[in-house]
mmCIF file of C-alpha atoms and ligand atoms in Angstrom:
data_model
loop_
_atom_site.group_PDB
_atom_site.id
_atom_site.type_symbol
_atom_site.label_atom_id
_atom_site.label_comp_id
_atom_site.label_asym_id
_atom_site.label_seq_id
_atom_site.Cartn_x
_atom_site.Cartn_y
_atom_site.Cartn_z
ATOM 1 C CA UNK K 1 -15.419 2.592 6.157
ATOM 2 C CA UNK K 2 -12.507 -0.199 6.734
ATOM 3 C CA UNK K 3 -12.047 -2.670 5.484
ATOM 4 C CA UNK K 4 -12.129 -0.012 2.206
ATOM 5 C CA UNK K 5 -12.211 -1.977 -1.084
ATOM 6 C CA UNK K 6 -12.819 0.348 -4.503
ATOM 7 C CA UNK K 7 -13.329 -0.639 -8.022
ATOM 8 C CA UNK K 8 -10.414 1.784 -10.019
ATOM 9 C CA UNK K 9 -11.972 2.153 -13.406
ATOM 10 C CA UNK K 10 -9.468 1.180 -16.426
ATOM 11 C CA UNK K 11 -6.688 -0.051 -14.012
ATOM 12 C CA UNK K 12 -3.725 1.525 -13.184
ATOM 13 C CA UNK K 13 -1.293 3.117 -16.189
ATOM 14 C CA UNK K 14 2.141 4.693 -15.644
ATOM 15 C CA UNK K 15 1.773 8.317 -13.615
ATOM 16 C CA UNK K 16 -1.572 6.617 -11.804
ATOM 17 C CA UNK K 17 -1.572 8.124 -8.249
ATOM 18 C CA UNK K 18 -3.428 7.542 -5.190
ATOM 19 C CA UNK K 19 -2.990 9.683 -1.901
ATOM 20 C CA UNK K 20 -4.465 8.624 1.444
ATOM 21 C CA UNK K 21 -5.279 9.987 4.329
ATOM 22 C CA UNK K 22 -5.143 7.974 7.702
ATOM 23 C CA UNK K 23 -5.782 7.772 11.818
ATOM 24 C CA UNK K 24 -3.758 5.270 13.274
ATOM 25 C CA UNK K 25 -5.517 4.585 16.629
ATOM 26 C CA UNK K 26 -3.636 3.631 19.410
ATOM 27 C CA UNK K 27 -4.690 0.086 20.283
ATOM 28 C CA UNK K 28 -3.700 -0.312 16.111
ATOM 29 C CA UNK K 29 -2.363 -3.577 15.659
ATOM 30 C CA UNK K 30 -1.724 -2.836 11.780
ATOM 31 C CA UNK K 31 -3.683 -2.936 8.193
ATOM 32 C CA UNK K 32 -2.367 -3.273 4.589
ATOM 33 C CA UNK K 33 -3.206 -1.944 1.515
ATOM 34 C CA UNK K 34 -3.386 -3.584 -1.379
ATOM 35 C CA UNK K 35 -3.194 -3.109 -4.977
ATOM 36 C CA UNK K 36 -5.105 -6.351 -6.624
ATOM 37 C CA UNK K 37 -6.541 -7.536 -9.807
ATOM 38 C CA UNK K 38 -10.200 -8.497 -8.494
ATOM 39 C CA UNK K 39 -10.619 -11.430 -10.582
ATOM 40 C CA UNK K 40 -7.967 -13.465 -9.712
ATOM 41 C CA UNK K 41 -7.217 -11.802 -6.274
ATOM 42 C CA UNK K 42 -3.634 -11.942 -7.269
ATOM 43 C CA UNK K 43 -1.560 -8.669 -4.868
ATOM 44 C CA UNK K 44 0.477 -6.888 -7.567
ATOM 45 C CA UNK K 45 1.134 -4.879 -4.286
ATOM 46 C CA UNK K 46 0.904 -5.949 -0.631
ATOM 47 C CA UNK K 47 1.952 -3.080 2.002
ATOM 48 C CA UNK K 48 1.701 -4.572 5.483
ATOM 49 C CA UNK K 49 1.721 -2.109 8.291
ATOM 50 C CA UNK K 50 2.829 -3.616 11.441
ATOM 51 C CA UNK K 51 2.372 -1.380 14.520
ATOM 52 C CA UNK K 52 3.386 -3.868 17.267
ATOM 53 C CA UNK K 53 6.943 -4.664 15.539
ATOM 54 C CA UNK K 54 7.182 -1.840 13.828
ATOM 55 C CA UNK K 55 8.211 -3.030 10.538
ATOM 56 C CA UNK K 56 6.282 -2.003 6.463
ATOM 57 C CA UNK K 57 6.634 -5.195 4.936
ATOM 58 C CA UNK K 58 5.669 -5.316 1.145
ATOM 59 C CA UNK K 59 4.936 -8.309 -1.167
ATOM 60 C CA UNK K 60 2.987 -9.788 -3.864
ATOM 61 C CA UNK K 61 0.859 -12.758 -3.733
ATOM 62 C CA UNK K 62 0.661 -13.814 -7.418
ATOM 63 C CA UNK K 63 -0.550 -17.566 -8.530
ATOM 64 C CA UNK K 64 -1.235 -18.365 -5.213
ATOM 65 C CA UNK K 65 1.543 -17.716 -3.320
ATOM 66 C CA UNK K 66 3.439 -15.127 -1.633
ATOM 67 C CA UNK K 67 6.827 -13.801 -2.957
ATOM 68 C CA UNK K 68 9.785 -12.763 -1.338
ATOM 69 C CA UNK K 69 9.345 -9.449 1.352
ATOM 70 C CA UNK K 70 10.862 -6.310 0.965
ATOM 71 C CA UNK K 71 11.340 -4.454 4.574
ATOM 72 C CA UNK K 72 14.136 -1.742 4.320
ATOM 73 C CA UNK K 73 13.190 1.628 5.445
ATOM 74 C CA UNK K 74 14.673 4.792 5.643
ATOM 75 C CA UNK K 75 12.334 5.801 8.603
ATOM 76 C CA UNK K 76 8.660 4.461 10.099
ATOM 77 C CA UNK K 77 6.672 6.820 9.757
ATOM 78 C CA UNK K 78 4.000 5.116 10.993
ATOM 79 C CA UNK K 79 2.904 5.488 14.716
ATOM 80 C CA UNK K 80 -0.071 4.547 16.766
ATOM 81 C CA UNK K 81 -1.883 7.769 17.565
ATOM 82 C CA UNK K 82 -0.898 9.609 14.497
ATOM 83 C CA UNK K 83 -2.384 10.628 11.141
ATOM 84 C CA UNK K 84 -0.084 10.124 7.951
ATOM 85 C CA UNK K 85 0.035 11.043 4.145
ATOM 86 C CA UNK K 86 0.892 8.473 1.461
ATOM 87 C CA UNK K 87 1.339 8.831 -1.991
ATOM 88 C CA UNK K 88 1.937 5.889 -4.098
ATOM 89 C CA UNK K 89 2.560 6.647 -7.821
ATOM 90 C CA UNK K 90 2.735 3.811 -10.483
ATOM 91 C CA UNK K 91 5.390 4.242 -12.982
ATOM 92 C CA UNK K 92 6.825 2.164 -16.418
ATOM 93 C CA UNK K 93 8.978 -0.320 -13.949
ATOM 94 C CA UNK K 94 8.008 0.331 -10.340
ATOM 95 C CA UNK K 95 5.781 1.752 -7.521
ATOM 96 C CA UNK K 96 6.667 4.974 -5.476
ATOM 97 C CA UNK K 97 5.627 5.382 -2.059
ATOM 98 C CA UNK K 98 5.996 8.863 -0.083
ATOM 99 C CA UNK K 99 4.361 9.496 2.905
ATOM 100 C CA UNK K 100 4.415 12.581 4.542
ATOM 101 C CA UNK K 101 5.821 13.839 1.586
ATOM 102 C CA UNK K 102 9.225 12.043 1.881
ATOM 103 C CA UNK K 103 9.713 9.019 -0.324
ATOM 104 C CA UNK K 104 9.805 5.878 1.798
ATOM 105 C CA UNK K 105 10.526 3.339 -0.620
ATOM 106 C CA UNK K 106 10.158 2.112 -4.601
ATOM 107 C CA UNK K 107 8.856 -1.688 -5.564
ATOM 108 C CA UNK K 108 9.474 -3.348 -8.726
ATOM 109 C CA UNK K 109 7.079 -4.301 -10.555
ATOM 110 C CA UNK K 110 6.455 -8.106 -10.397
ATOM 111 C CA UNK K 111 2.598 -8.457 -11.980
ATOM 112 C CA UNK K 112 2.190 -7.098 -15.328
ATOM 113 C CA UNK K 113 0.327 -5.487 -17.209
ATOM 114 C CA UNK K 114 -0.706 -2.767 -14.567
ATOM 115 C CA UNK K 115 -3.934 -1.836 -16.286
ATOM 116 C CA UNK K 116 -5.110 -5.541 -14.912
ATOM 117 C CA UNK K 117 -4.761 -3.803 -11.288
ATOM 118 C CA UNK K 118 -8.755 -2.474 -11.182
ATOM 119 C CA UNK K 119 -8.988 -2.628 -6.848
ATOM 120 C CA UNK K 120 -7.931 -0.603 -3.995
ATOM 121 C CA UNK K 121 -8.204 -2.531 -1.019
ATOM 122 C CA UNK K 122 -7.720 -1.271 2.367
ATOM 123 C CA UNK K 123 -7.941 -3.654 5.450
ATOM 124 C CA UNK K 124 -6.741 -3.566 9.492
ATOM 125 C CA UNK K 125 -6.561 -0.973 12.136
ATOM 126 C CA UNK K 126 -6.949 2.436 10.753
ATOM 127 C CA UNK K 127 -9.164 4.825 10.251
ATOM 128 C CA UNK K 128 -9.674 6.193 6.380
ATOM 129 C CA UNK K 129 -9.741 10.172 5.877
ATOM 130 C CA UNK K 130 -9.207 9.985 2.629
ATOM 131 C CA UNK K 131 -8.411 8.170 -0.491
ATOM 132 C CA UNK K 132 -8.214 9.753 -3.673
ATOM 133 C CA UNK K 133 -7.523 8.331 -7.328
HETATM 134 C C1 GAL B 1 2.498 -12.933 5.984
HETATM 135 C C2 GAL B 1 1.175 -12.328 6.408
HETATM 136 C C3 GAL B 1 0.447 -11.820 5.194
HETATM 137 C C4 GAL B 1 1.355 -10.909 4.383
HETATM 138 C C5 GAL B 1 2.668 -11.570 4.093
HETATM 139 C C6 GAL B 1 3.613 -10.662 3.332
HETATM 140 O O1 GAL B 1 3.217 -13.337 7.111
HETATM 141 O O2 GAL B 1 0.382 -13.298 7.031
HETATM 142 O O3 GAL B 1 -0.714 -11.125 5.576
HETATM 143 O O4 GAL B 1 1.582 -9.706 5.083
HETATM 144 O O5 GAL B 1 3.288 -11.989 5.292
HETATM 145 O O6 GAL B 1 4.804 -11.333 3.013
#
């Protein structure tokens, strides 16, 4: 069910993966998902989706505020209509994220340590398939 939030038990730790499944349906507007410590509901990764202008815009929101965006792409591989793989592996300095098995772009970390990253959160227009950790 959506919005999807999950406890990850021990955190995240370099080589932590999660792949997800996902519908996109066609009125989709867009969702995010988020990588967040639950007890401060600080975003050590923010991944916003955005259908109608077509744009993956990722951030942290750390101490209360949002930082800068990142927004370059490669490709969009996301489209109403569609299904899609992701795969986003933790390592030492930065995320990975592939989907549909190509890599679509790294992040740097900006909230350390990772092992204080215990949620999944999943929110927006999309239906879950899967998510596995
Ligand atoms: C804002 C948006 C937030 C978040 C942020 C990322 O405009 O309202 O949900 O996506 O951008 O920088």
């Amino acid at each position: 069910p959506v919005p999807y939030e999950e406890n990850i038990p021990g955190g995240l730790y370099p080589k932590w993966t999660v792949t997800l499944r996902g519908y996109i349906p066609e009125w989709a507007q867009g969702f995010d998902i988020n990588l967040q410590k639950s007890s401060s509901g600080e975003l050590a990764l923010h991944i916003s989706i955005r259908l109608h202008d077509r744009t993956v815009v990722r951030n942290s929101h750390l101490k209360g505020g949002w930082g800068e965006e990142e927004r370059g792409l490669p490709m969009n591989p996301f489209q109403r209509g569609q299904y899609f793989d992701m795969l986003i592996r933790c390592g030492n300095d930065r995320f990975k994220v592939f989907v549909n098995g190509r890599h679509l772009f790294n992040y740097n970390h900006r909230f350390r340590p990772v092992e204080e990253v215990d949620t999944l959160g999943i929110p927006g227009d999309i239906v879950l398939i899967n998510v596995q950790f």
